[in-house]
Short mmCIF file of C-alpha atoms and ligand atoms in Angstrom, two decimals:
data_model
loop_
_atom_site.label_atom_id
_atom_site.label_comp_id
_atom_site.label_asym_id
_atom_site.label_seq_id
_atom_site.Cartn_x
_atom_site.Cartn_y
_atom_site.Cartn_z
CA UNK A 1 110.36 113.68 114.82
CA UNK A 2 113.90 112.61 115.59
CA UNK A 3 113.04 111.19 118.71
CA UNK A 4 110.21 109.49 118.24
CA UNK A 5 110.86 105.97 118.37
CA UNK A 6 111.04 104.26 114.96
CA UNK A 7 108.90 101.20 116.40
CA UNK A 8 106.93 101.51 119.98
CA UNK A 9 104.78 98.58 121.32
CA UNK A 10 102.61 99.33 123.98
CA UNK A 11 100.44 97.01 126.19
CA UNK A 12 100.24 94.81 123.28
CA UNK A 13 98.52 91.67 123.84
CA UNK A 14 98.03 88.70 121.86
CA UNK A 15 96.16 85.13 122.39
CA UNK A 16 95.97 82.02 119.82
CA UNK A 17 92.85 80.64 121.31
CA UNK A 18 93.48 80.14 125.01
CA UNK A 19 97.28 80.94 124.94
CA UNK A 20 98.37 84.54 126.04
CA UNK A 21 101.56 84.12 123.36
CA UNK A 22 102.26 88.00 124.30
CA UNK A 23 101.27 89.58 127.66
CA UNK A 24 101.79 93.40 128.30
CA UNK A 25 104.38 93.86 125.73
CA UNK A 26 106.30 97.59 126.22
CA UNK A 27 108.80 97.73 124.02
CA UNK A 28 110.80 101.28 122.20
CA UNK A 29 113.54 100.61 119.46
CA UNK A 30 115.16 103.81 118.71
CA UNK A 31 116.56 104.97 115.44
CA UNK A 32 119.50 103.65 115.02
CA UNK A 33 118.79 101.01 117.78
CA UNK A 34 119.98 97.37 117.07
CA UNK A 35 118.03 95.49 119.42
CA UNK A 36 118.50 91.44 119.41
CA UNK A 37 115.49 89.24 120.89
CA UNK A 38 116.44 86.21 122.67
CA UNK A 39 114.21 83.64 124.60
CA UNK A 40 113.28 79.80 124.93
CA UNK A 41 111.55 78.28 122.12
CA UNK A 42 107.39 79.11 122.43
CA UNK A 43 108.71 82.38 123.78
CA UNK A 44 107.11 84.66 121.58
CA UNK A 45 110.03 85.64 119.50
CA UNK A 46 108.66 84.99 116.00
CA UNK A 47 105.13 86.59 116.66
CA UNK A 48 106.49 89.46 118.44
CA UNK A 49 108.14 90.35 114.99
CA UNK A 50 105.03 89.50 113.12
CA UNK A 51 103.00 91.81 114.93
CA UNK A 52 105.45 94.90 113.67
CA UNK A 53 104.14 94.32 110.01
CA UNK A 54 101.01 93.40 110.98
CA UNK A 55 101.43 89.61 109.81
CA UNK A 56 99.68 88.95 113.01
CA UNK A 57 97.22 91.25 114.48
CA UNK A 58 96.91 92.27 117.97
CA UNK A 59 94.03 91.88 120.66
CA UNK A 60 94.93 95.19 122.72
CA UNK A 61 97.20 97.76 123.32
CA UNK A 62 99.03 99.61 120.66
CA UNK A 63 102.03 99.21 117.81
CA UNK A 64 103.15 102.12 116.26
CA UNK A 65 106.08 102.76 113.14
CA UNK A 66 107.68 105.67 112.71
CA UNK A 67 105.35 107.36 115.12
CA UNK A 68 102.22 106.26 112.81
CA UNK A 69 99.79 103.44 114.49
CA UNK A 70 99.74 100.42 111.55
CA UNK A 71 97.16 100.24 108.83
CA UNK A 72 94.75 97.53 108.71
CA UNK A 73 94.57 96.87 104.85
CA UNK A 74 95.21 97.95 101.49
CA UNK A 75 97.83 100.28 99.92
CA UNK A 76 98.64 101.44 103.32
CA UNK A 77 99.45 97.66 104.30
CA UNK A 78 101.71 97.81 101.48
CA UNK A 79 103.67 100.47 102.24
CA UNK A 80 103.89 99.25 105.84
CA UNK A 81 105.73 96.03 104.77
CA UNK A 82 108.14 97.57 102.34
CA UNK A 83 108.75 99.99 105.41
CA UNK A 84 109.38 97.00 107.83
CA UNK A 85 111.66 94.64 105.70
CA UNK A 86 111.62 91.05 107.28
CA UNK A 87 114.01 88.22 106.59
CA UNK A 88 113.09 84.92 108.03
CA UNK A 89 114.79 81.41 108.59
CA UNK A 90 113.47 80.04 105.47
CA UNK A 91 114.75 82.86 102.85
CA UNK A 92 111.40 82.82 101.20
CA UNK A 93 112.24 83.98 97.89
CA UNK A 94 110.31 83.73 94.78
CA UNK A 95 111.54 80.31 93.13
CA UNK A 96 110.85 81.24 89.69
CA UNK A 97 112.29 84.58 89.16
CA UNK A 98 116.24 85.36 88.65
CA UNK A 99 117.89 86.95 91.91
CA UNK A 100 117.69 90.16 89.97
CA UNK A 101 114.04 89.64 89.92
CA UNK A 102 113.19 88.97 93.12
CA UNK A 103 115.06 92.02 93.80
CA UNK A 104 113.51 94.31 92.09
CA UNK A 105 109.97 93.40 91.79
CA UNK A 106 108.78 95.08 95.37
CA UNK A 107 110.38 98.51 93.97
CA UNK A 108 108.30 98.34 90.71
CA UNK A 109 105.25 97.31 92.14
CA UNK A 110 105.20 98.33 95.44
CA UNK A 111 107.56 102.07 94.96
CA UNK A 112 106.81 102.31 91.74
CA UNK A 113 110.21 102.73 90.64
CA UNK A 114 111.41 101.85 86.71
CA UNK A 115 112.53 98.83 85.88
CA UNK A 116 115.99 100.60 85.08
CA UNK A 117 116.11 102.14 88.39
CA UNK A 118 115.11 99.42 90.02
CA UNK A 119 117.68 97.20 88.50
CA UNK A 120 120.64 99.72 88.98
CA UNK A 121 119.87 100.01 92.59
CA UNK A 122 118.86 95.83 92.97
CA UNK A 123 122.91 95.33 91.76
CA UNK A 124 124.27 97.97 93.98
CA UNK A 125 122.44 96.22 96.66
CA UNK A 126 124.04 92.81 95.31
CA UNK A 127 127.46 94.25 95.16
CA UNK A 128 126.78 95.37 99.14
CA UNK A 129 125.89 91.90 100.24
CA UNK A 130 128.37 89.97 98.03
CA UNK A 131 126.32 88.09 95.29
CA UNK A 132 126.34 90.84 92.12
CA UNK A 133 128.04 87.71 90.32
CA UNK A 134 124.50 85.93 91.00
CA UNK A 135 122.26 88.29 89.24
CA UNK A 136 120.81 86.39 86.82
CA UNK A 137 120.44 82.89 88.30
CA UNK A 138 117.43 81.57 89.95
CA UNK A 139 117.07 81.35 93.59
CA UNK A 140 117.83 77.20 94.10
CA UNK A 141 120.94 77.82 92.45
CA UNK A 142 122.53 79.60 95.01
CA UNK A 143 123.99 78.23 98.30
CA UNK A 144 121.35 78.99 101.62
CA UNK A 145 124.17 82.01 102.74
CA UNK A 146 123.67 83.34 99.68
CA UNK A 147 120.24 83.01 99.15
CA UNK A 148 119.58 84.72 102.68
CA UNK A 149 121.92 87.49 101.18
CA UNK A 150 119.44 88.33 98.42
CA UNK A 151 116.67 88.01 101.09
CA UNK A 152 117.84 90.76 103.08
CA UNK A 153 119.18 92.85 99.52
CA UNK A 154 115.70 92.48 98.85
CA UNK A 155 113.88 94.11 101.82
CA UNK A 156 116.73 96.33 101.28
CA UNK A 157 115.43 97.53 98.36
CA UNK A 158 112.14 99.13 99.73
CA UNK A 159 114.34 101.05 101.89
CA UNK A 160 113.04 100.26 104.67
CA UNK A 161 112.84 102.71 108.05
CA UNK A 162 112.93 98.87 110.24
CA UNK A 163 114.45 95.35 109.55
CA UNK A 164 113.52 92.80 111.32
CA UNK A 165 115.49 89.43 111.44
CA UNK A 166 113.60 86.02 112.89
CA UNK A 167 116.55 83.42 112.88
CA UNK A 168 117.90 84.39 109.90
CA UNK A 169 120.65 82.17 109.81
CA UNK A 170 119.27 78.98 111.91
CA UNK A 171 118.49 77.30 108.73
CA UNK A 172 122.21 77.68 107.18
CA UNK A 173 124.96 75.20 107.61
CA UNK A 174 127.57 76.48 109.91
CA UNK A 175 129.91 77.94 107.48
CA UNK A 176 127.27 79.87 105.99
CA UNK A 177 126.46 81.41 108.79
CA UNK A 178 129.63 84.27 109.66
CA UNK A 179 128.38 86.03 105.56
CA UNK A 180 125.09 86.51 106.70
CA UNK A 181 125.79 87.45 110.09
CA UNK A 182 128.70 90.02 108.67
CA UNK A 183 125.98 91.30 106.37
CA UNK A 184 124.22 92.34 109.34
CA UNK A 185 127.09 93.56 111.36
CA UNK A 186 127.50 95.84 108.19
CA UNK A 187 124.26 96.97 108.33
CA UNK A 188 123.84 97.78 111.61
CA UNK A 189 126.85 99.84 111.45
CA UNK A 190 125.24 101.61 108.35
CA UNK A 191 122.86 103.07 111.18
CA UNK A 192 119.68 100.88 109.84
CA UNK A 193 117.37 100.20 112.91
CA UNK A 194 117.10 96.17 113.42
CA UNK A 195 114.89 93.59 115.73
CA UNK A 196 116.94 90.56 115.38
CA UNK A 197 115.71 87.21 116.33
CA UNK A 198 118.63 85.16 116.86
CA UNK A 199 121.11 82.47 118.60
CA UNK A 200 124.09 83.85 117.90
CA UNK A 201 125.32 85.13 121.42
CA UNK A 202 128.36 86.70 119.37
CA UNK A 203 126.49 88.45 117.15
CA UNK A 204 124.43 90.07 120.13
CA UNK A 205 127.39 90.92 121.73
CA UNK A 206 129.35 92.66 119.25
CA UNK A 207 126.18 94.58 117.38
CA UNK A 208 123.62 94.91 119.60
CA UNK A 209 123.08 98.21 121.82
CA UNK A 210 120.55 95.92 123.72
CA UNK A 211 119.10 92.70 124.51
CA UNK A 212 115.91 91.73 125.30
CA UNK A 213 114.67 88.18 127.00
CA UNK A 214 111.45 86.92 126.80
CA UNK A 215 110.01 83.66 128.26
CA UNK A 216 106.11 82.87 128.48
CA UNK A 217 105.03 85.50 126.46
CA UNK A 218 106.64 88.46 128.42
CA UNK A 219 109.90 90.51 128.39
CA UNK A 220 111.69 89.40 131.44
CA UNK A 221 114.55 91.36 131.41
CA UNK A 222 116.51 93.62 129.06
CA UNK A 223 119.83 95.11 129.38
CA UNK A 224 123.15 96.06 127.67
CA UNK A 225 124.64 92.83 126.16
CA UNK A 226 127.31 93.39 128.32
CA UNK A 227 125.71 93.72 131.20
CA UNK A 228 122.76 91.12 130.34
CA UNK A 229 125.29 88.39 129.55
CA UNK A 230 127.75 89.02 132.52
CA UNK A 231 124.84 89.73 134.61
CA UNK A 232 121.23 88.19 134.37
CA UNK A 233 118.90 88.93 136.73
CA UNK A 234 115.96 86.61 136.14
CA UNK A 235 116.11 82.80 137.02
CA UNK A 236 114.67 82.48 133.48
CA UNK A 237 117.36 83.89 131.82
CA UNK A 238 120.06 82.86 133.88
CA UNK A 239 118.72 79.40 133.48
CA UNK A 240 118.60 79.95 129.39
CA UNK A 241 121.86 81.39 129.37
CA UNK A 242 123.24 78.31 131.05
CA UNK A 243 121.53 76.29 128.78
CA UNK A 244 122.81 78.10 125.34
CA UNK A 245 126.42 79.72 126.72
P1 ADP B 301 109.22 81.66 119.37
O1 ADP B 301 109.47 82.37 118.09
O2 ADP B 301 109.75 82.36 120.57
O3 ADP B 301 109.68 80.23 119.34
P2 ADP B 301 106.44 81.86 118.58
O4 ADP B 301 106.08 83.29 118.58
O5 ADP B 301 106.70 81.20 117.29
O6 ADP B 301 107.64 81.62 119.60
O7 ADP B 301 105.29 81.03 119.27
C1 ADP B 301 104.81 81.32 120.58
C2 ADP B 301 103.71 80.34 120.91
O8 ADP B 301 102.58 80.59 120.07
C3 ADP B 301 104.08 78.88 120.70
O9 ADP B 301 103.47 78.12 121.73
C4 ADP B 301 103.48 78.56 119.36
O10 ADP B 301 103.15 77.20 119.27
C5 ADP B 301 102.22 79.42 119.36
N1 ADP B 301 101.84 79.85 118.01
C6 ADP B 301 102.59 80.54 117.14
N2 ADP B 301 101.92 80.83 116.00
C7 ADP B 301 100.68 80.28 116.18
C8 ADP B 301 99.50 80.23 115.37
N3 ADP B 301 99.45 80.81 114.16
N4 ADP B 301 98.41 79.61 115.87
C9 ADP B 301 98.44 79.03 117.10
N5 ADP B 301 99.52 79.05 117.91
C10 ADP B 301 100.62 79.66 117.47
MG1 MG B 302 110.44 81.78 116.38
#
């Protein structure tokens, strides 16, 4: 249904051993919904995200996609990742195949698309993020903005309902960092429905429709970015915002 919302957490819980790394977690992302996760480090960020694809399990309380509670194995696993596209601070791409490859092999194997389809649609997605000229070289060839580029043309590719972004740009040098970040921007004004991880204050506050702060395991607080950044009502975040601003 239209208004169901495309990812809902609710009292989610998770512990490594004897630390509660998420407490209580309630959290709706809308279609459509850019929503940008910010915190101290230890926070919670990264396994947050990992929970949405199931790369971490939970101890209680539910997560559900797309209205559908995740599966716990098998094809339905599958389909659950190339539904919730991830791109991470290390780009993670397969070392050994051509850009074109890494592109395409989730929609063969995992969509079961042709290889010609697959390929006409991996260098449309190329052409979208800037690096159709790439195609056919391998992955350490390519500068890190350019290599995150093919990461997120290559979640692309499963079309995904969900992207999520863990600090997809902290491992870039600074120039590097405004192409990926516009890549987003792009995509977020496409209408694609993001959790973004991230440091970049100006990204939040030009693309997202809300922030949310966590500290200790917990959402603190979560607002507008307007009114979050001119405006924070926790000590904790007014105390990271000082910190980072
Ligand atoms: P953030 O992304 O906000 O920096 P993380 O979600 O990565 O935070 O980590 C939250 C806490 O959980 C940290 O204290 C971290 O050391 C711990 N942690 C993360 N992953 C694991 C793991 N696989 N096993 C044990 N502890 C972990
Ligand atoms: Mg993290």
């Amino acid at each position: 249904m239209a208004d169901t919302p495309m990812v809902a957490m609710r009292g989610v819980q998770k512990h490594f051993g004897s630390l509660h790394v998420l407490q209580d977690i309630e959290l709706d992302v809308a279609r459509g919904e850019v929503v940008v996760v910010i915190g101290p480090s230890g926070s919670g960020k990264s396994t947050l995200c990992r929970t949405i694809n199931r790369l971490e399990t939970i101890d209680a309380g539910e997560i559900t996609v797309d209205g559908e509670p995740l599966p716990a194995e098998g094809k339905a696993l599958a389909q659950l990742r190339a539904d919730v596209g991830m791109v991470f601070q290390s780009f993670n791409l397969f070392a050994h195949k051509t850009v074109l490859e890494n592109v395409t092999l989730g929609p063969i194997k995992v969509r079961g698309q042709s290889k010609s389809d697959a390929e006409a649609r991996a260098m449309e997605l190329l052409r979208r993020v800037g690096v159709d000229s790439q195609a056919q070289k391998l992955p350490a060839q390519l500068s890190g903005g350019q290599q995150q580029r093919v990461a997120i043309a290559r979640s692309l590719a499963m079309e995904p309902k969900v992207m999520l972004f863990d600090e997809p740009t902290s491992a870039l040098d600074p120039e590097m960092i405004k192409e990926v970040l516009d890549t987003m921007v792009d995509l977020a004004q496409g209408g694609m429905t993001m959790i973004v991880v991230t440091h970049e204050m100006g990204f939040a506050r030009t693309a997202a429709d809300r922030v949310v702060f966590m500290a200790d395991g917990r959402i603190v607080e979560q607002n507008t970015p307007h009114e979050f950044f001119s405006a924070p009502r926790s000590d904790r975040a007014k105390d990271f915002l000082g910190k980072i601003l």
